Amino acid sequence: LDGIGPVILSGVELAGRIRSRLASEIASTGGRPPGLAVVMVGDDPASSVYVSSKEKACARIGMAGSVLRLRGDSTQEEALAAVRALNEDPAVDGILCQLPLPAHISPSAVSSAIDPSKDVDGLHPENVGRLWRGEEGLFPCTPLGIMALLGEYRIGIEGVRVVVIGRSDIVGKPIAAMMLHANATVTLAHSHTRELQNLCREADVLVAAVGRPGMITREFLKQGSVVIDVGISRTSDGLRGDVDFGSASHVCSAVTPVPGGVGPLTIALLLSNTVKAWRKHLA
Ligand SMILES: NC(=O)c1ccc[n+]([C@@H]2O[C@H](COP(=O)([O-])OP(=O)(O)OC[C@H]3O[C@@H](n4cnc5c(N)ncnc54)[C@H](OP(=O)(O)O)[C@@H]3O)[C@@H](O)[C@H]2O)c1
């Protein structure tokens, strides 16, 4: 591959097409637009950026986006009460709680309080169970985006060996479930995994969701593998993924860039989950 380089799996165009499709559906349905409410506790600067980009993304496709800002010293009970009020609000189809939360508020208590039919981050135990059982439900947006990207580039994963590094509830575990349902053979690796490099070198598809910039070098990769870089870290050189792109591109056949790979799809699939919830609420 030297001199030719890997296929760059861009998420930008696909995300754009998903957004236009949603915008036309909203415009042609008319009536009450889909509503997405984001709960944010405290004023973490990175979270503020993510929250306002979600708000703008909603507005651009005709969706009603709102942000409920709670003070950083709000109690867990106050956060849960805010979620319950949104559960009751008929103008709200999707609710998500921006992470990270302050240490005194349990993220799982908050996600368990969200009405499962409004749980657009797919973190409520009912939706987690539905995902693992292969049933219909609302599932986490980043893994949905990865599956959409693989589909877009016609990368079949049936029977292939997938290694996922990272076991978070929002990325690692749900992408493992989705890949499993798509008939891949999946291994979930994490910080206690021994001989990680050797394990990764057996992967036809490697998903890195760690948050350690440049960690994945060519030594982790099988020749011709597909590399999905979920990591986003802010460094003095700007946003960096988990994959050392320069090194990896000598070995892999396809790789997602950071930025412009998985990131744009995450927001597009969040909008898509909200529209899905809206359709069900209208029915
Ligand atoms: N592109 C997007 O839209 C998007 C969406 C969500 C997240 N992200 C990014 O993806 C990254 C991961 O986020 P997250 O929330 O999924 O994960 P997280 O909760 O931060 O967890 C990181 C995972 O990486 C594992 N890990 C840490 N160091 C490791 C090492 N040296 N070797 C192997 N595994 C290691 C941890 O293992 P343990 O479980 O053993 O601690 C953990 O499972 C972050 O950079 C985040 O910003 C991007």
XYZ file of C-alpha atoms and ligand atoms in Angstrom:
331
model
C 0.000 0.000 0.000
C 3.003 2.295 0.349
C 2.564 5.231 -1.986
C -1.149 4.581 -2.461
C -2.338 4.877 1.114
C -5.528 3.720 2.785
C -9.084 4.650 1.882
C -10.137 7.561 4.091
C -13.517 6.772 5.608
C -15.033 10.241 5.772
C -18.184 10.699 7.827
C -18.864 14.229 6.638
C -20.848 13.530 3.453
C -22.876 10.686 4.965
C -23.712 12.847 7.998
C -24.849 15.607 5.609
C -27.109 13.198 3.714
C -28.626 11.859 6.947
C -29.346 15.424 8.097
C -30.990 16.385 4.786
C -33.142 13.280 4.835
C -34.293 14.130 8.376
C -34.909 17.787 7.467
C -37.179 16.777 4.560
C -39.086 14.330 6.720
C -39.674 16.990 9.377
C -40.726 19.592 6.797
C -43.080 17.230 4.988
C -44.697 15.866 8.154
C -45.540 19.349 9.440
C -47.157 19.984 12.808
C -45.180 19.726 16.002
C -41.438 19.431 15.269
C -39.264 16.853 17.025
C -37.915 18.170 20.329
C -34.524 17.349 21.832
C -33.682 18.456 25.372
C -30.112 18.359 26.628
C -29.539 18.469 30.371
C -26.223 19.964 31.355
C -25.013 20.165 34.948
C -22.216 22.655 35.621
C -20.211 24.603 33.059
C -17.461 22.306 31.792
C -16.092 24.242 28.754
C -15.794 21.186 26.445
C -19.363 20.153 27.340
C -20.615 23.680 26.582
C -19.118 23.428 23.088
C -20.739 20.013 22.480
C -24.086 21.197 23.825
C -24.223 24.300 21.662
C -23.239 22.321 18.569
C -26.132 19.926 19.289
C -28.481 22.902 19.662
C -27.330 24.361 16.310
C -27.596 20.980 14.599
C -31.222 20.745 15.763
C -32.104 24.201 14.509
C -30.565 23.502 11.080
C -32.968 20.641 10.373
C -36.109 22.192 11.834
C -35.983 20.435 15.179
C -36.659 22.147 18.505
C -33.463 21.877 20.533
C -33.286 23.140 24.096
C -30.673 23.067 26.820
C -31.572 22.822 30.459
C -28.601 24.188 32.383
C -28.355 23.220 36.047
C -25.797 24.669 38.421
C -22.739 22.533 39.129
C -23.746 22.259 42.789
C -27.246 20.944 41.988
C -28.078 17.772 43.898
C -28.698 14.432 42.238
C -32.354 14.745 43.273
C -32.601 18.090 41.438
C -31.071 16.547 38.312
C -33.511 13.615 38.499
C -36.443 16.006 39.009
C -35.388 17.921 35.882
C -35.318 14.688 33.889
C -38.753 13.638 35.195
C -40.208 17.003 34.169
C -38.847 16.486 30.642
C -40.303 12.955 30.604
C -43.725 14.577 31.130
C -43.228 17.337 28.542
C -45.162 16.413 25.361
C -42.982 18.740 23.229
C -39.862 16.747 24.119
C -39.134 13.538 22.192
C -35.498 13.044 23.115
C -33.628 13.652 26.364
C -29.934 13.316 26.971
C -27.694 14.247 29.799
C -24.371 15.740 28.757
C -21.435 13.881 30.318
C -19.325 14.196 32.352
C -21.536 14.932 35.344
C -20.139 16.323 38.590
C -18.816 13.496 40.801
C -21.741 13.678 43.250
C -24.290 12.786 40.538
C -24.478 9.194 39.319
C -24.671 8.989 35.503
C -26.497 5.667 35.708
C -29.110 7.087 38.109
C -29.761 9.885 35.621
C -29.914 7.649 32.534
C -32.207 5.217 34.371
C -34.598 8.111 35.129
C -35.083 8.991 31.447
C -38.267 7.645 29.839
C -36.914 4.785 27.635
C -38.965 6.105 24.685
C -37.059 9.432 24.972
C -33.654 7.950 25.728
C -31.815 9.110 22.586
C -28.364 8.229 23.971
C -29.538 4.638 24.470
C -28.247 4.383 28.035
C -31.439 3.376 29.875
C -31.245 -0.275 31.056
C -34.304 -1.139 28.940
C -32.602 0.051 25.742
C -29.285 -1.584 26.732
C -31.168 -4.864 27.205
C -32.990 -4.455 23.901
C -29.684 -3.888 22.117
C -28.103 -7.036 23.523
C -31.258 -9.049 22.822
C -31.357 -7.816 19.232
C -34.696 -6.028 19.685
C -35.919 -2.643 18.465
C -34.978 0.303 20.673
C -32.952 3.499 20.957
C -29.215 2.816 20.850
C -26.053 4.899 21.379
C -25.303 7.292 18.532
C -21.547 6.813 18.051
C -21.786 3.044 17.475
C -24.810 3.582 15.199
C -22.652 6.063 13.262
C -19.825 3.543 12.945
C -22.202 0.888 11.591
C -23.631 3.430 9.121
C -20.127 4.346 7.961
C -19.150 0.693 7.441
C -22.357 0.241 5.430
C -21.676 3.350 3.375
C -18.243 2.047 2.344
C -19.574 -1.500 1.832
C -17.240 -2.934 4.441
C -18.757 -6.302 5.312
C -18.101 -7.550 8.805
C -19.840 -10.912 8.720
C -17.403 -13.541 9.987
C -14.533 -11.079 10.418
C -12.453 -10.647 13.535
C -13.168 -7.338 15.298
C -11.216 -5.987 18.247
C -12.736 -3.052 20.156
C -10.418 -1.219 22.558
C -12.449 0.528 25.271
C -15.501 -0.785 27.134
C -17.549 2.317 27.906
C -21.344 2.144 27.982
C -21.567 4.816 25.283
C -19.095 3.350 22.729
C -17.166 0.150 23.493
C -19.922 -2.119 24.795
C -22.661 -1.066 22.344
C -20.396 -1.263 19.258
C -19.411 -4.758 20.394
C -23.119 -5.693 20.600
C -23.874 -4.244 17.156
C -20.882 -5.967 15.552
C -21.905 -9.239 17.193
C -25.410 -8.945 15.765
C -23.816 -8.278 12.379
C -22.067 -11.670 12.777
C -18.537 -10.451 13.471
C -16.385 -12.275 16.017
C -15.785 -9.609 18.621
C -13.167 -9.153 21.320
C -13.503 -6.297 23.811
C -10.162 -5.034 25.126
C -9.482 -2.543 27.938
C -6.791 -1.277 30.259
C -6.289 -4.718 31.860
C -5.910 -6.576 28.573
C -2.599 -8.394 28.278
C -0.552 -8.361 25.084
C -2.841 -5.795 23.507
C -0.613 -5.297 20.457
C -0.639 -8.994 19.571
C -4.392 -9.159 20.076
C -5.000 -6.118 17.875
C -2.731 -7.492 15.151
C -5.276 -10.286 14.652
C -8.108 -7.834 13.971
C -9.581 -7.389 10.501
C -11.421 -4.389 11.948
C -9.975 -2.465 14.873
C -12.151 0.036 16.764
C -10.164 2.329 19.075
C -12.259 4.108 21.710
C -9.713 4.916 24.387
C -8.888 8.637 24.461
C -5.079 8.285 24.281
C -3.890 10.336 21.315
C -1.696 8.490 18.812
C -1.678 5.257 20.829
C -2.412 2.988 17.844
C 0.685 2.721 15.690
C 1.429 0.285 12.843
C 2.662 -2.289 15.379
C -0.980 -2.767 16.487
C -2.300 -3.433 13.005
C -2.741 -6.346 10.702
C -1.808 -5.647 7.081
C -4.937 -4.543 5.189
C -7.100 -4.014 8.267
C -9.858 -1.416 8.658
C -9.281 1.050 11.496
C -12.086 3.010 13.153
C -10.745 5.826 15.307
C -13.335 6.956 17.834
C -10.932 8.810 20.123
C -11.080 12.582 20.337
C -8.475 14.295 22.489
C -7.677 17.970 22.648
C -3.912 18.416 22.364
C -1.632 21.362 21.670
C -1.726 20.183 17.999
C -5.537 20.377 17.945
C -7.972 17.442 17.972
C -6.247 14.055 17.810
C -7.607 10.552 17.536
C -6.319 7.382 19.186
C -4.669 6.372 15.926
C -1.245 7.602 14.834
C -2.465 8.254 11.321
C 0.979 8.564 9.706
C 2.187 5.267 11.105
C -1.113 3.368 10.687
C -1.582 4.398 7.073
C 1.417 2.275 6.012
C -0.425 -0.852 7.076
C -4.234 -0.443 7.100
C -6.499 -0.532 4.036
C -9.004 2.017 5.374
C -9.102 4.425 8.296
C -11.410 7.104 9.712
C -9.854 10.576 10.029
C -10.070 12.720 13.177
C -11.772 15.107 12.828
C -14.231 14.261 10.038
C -14.674 10.512 10.581
C -16.918 9.158 13.311
C -17.530 12.541 15.010
C -19.959 14.093 12.483
C -21.976 10.879 12.389
C -22.499 10.907 16.134
C -24.503 14.128 15.937
C -26.347 13.009 12.786
C -27.429 9.786 14.505
C -28.486 11.728 17.604
C -30.832 13.726 15.370
C -31.948 10.502 13.730
C -32.691 8.879 17.111
C -34.741 11.940 18.085
C -36.745 11.759 14.851
C -37.290 8.038 15.463
C -38.633 8.798 18.965
C -40.794 11.626 17.550
C -42.351 9.318 14.922
C -43.287 6.870 17.685
C -44.696 9.632 19.889
C -46.792 11.004 17.000
C -48.160 7.563 16.111
N -16.255 10.434 17.912
C -17.226 10.607 18.791
O -18.294 11.055 18.468
C -16.995 10.195 20.217
C -18.066 9.826 21.030
C -17.807 9.366 22.320
C -16.496 9.331 22.775
N -15.483 9.753 21.952
C -14.079 9.698 22.378
O -13.713 8.324 22.456
C -12.742 8.157 23.480
C -13.258 7.113 24.453
O -14.379 7.626 25.143
P -15.375 6.698 25.957
O -16.288 7.589 26.678
O -15.867 5.605 25.101
O -14.373 5.920 26.928
P -13.974 6.139 28.465
O -15.166 5.968 29.312
O -13.112 7.329 28.565
O -13.102 4.819 28.631
C -11.899 4.589 27.973
C -11.715 3.100 27.769
O -10.388 2.902 27.295
C -9.762 1.887 28.075
N -8.338 2.150 28.170
C -7.731 3.187 28.789
N -6.382 3.097 28.659
C -6.156 1.968 27.957
C -4.988 1.312 27.511
N -3.775 1.803 27.757
N -5.103 0.168 26.831
C -6.324 -0.360 26.564
N -7.481 0.222 26.939
C -7.392 1.358 27.639
C -10.430 1.947 29.437
O -10.273 0.708 30.089
P -10.905 0.427 31.563
O -12.359 0.202 31.337
O -10.179 -0.788 32.018
O -10.618 1.654 32.377
C -11.856 2.283 29.053
O -12.614 1.103 28.799
C -12.520 9.544 24.073
O -11.419 10.120 23.412
C -13.791 10.275 23.720
O -13.587 11.675 23.625
C -15.721 10.167 20.698
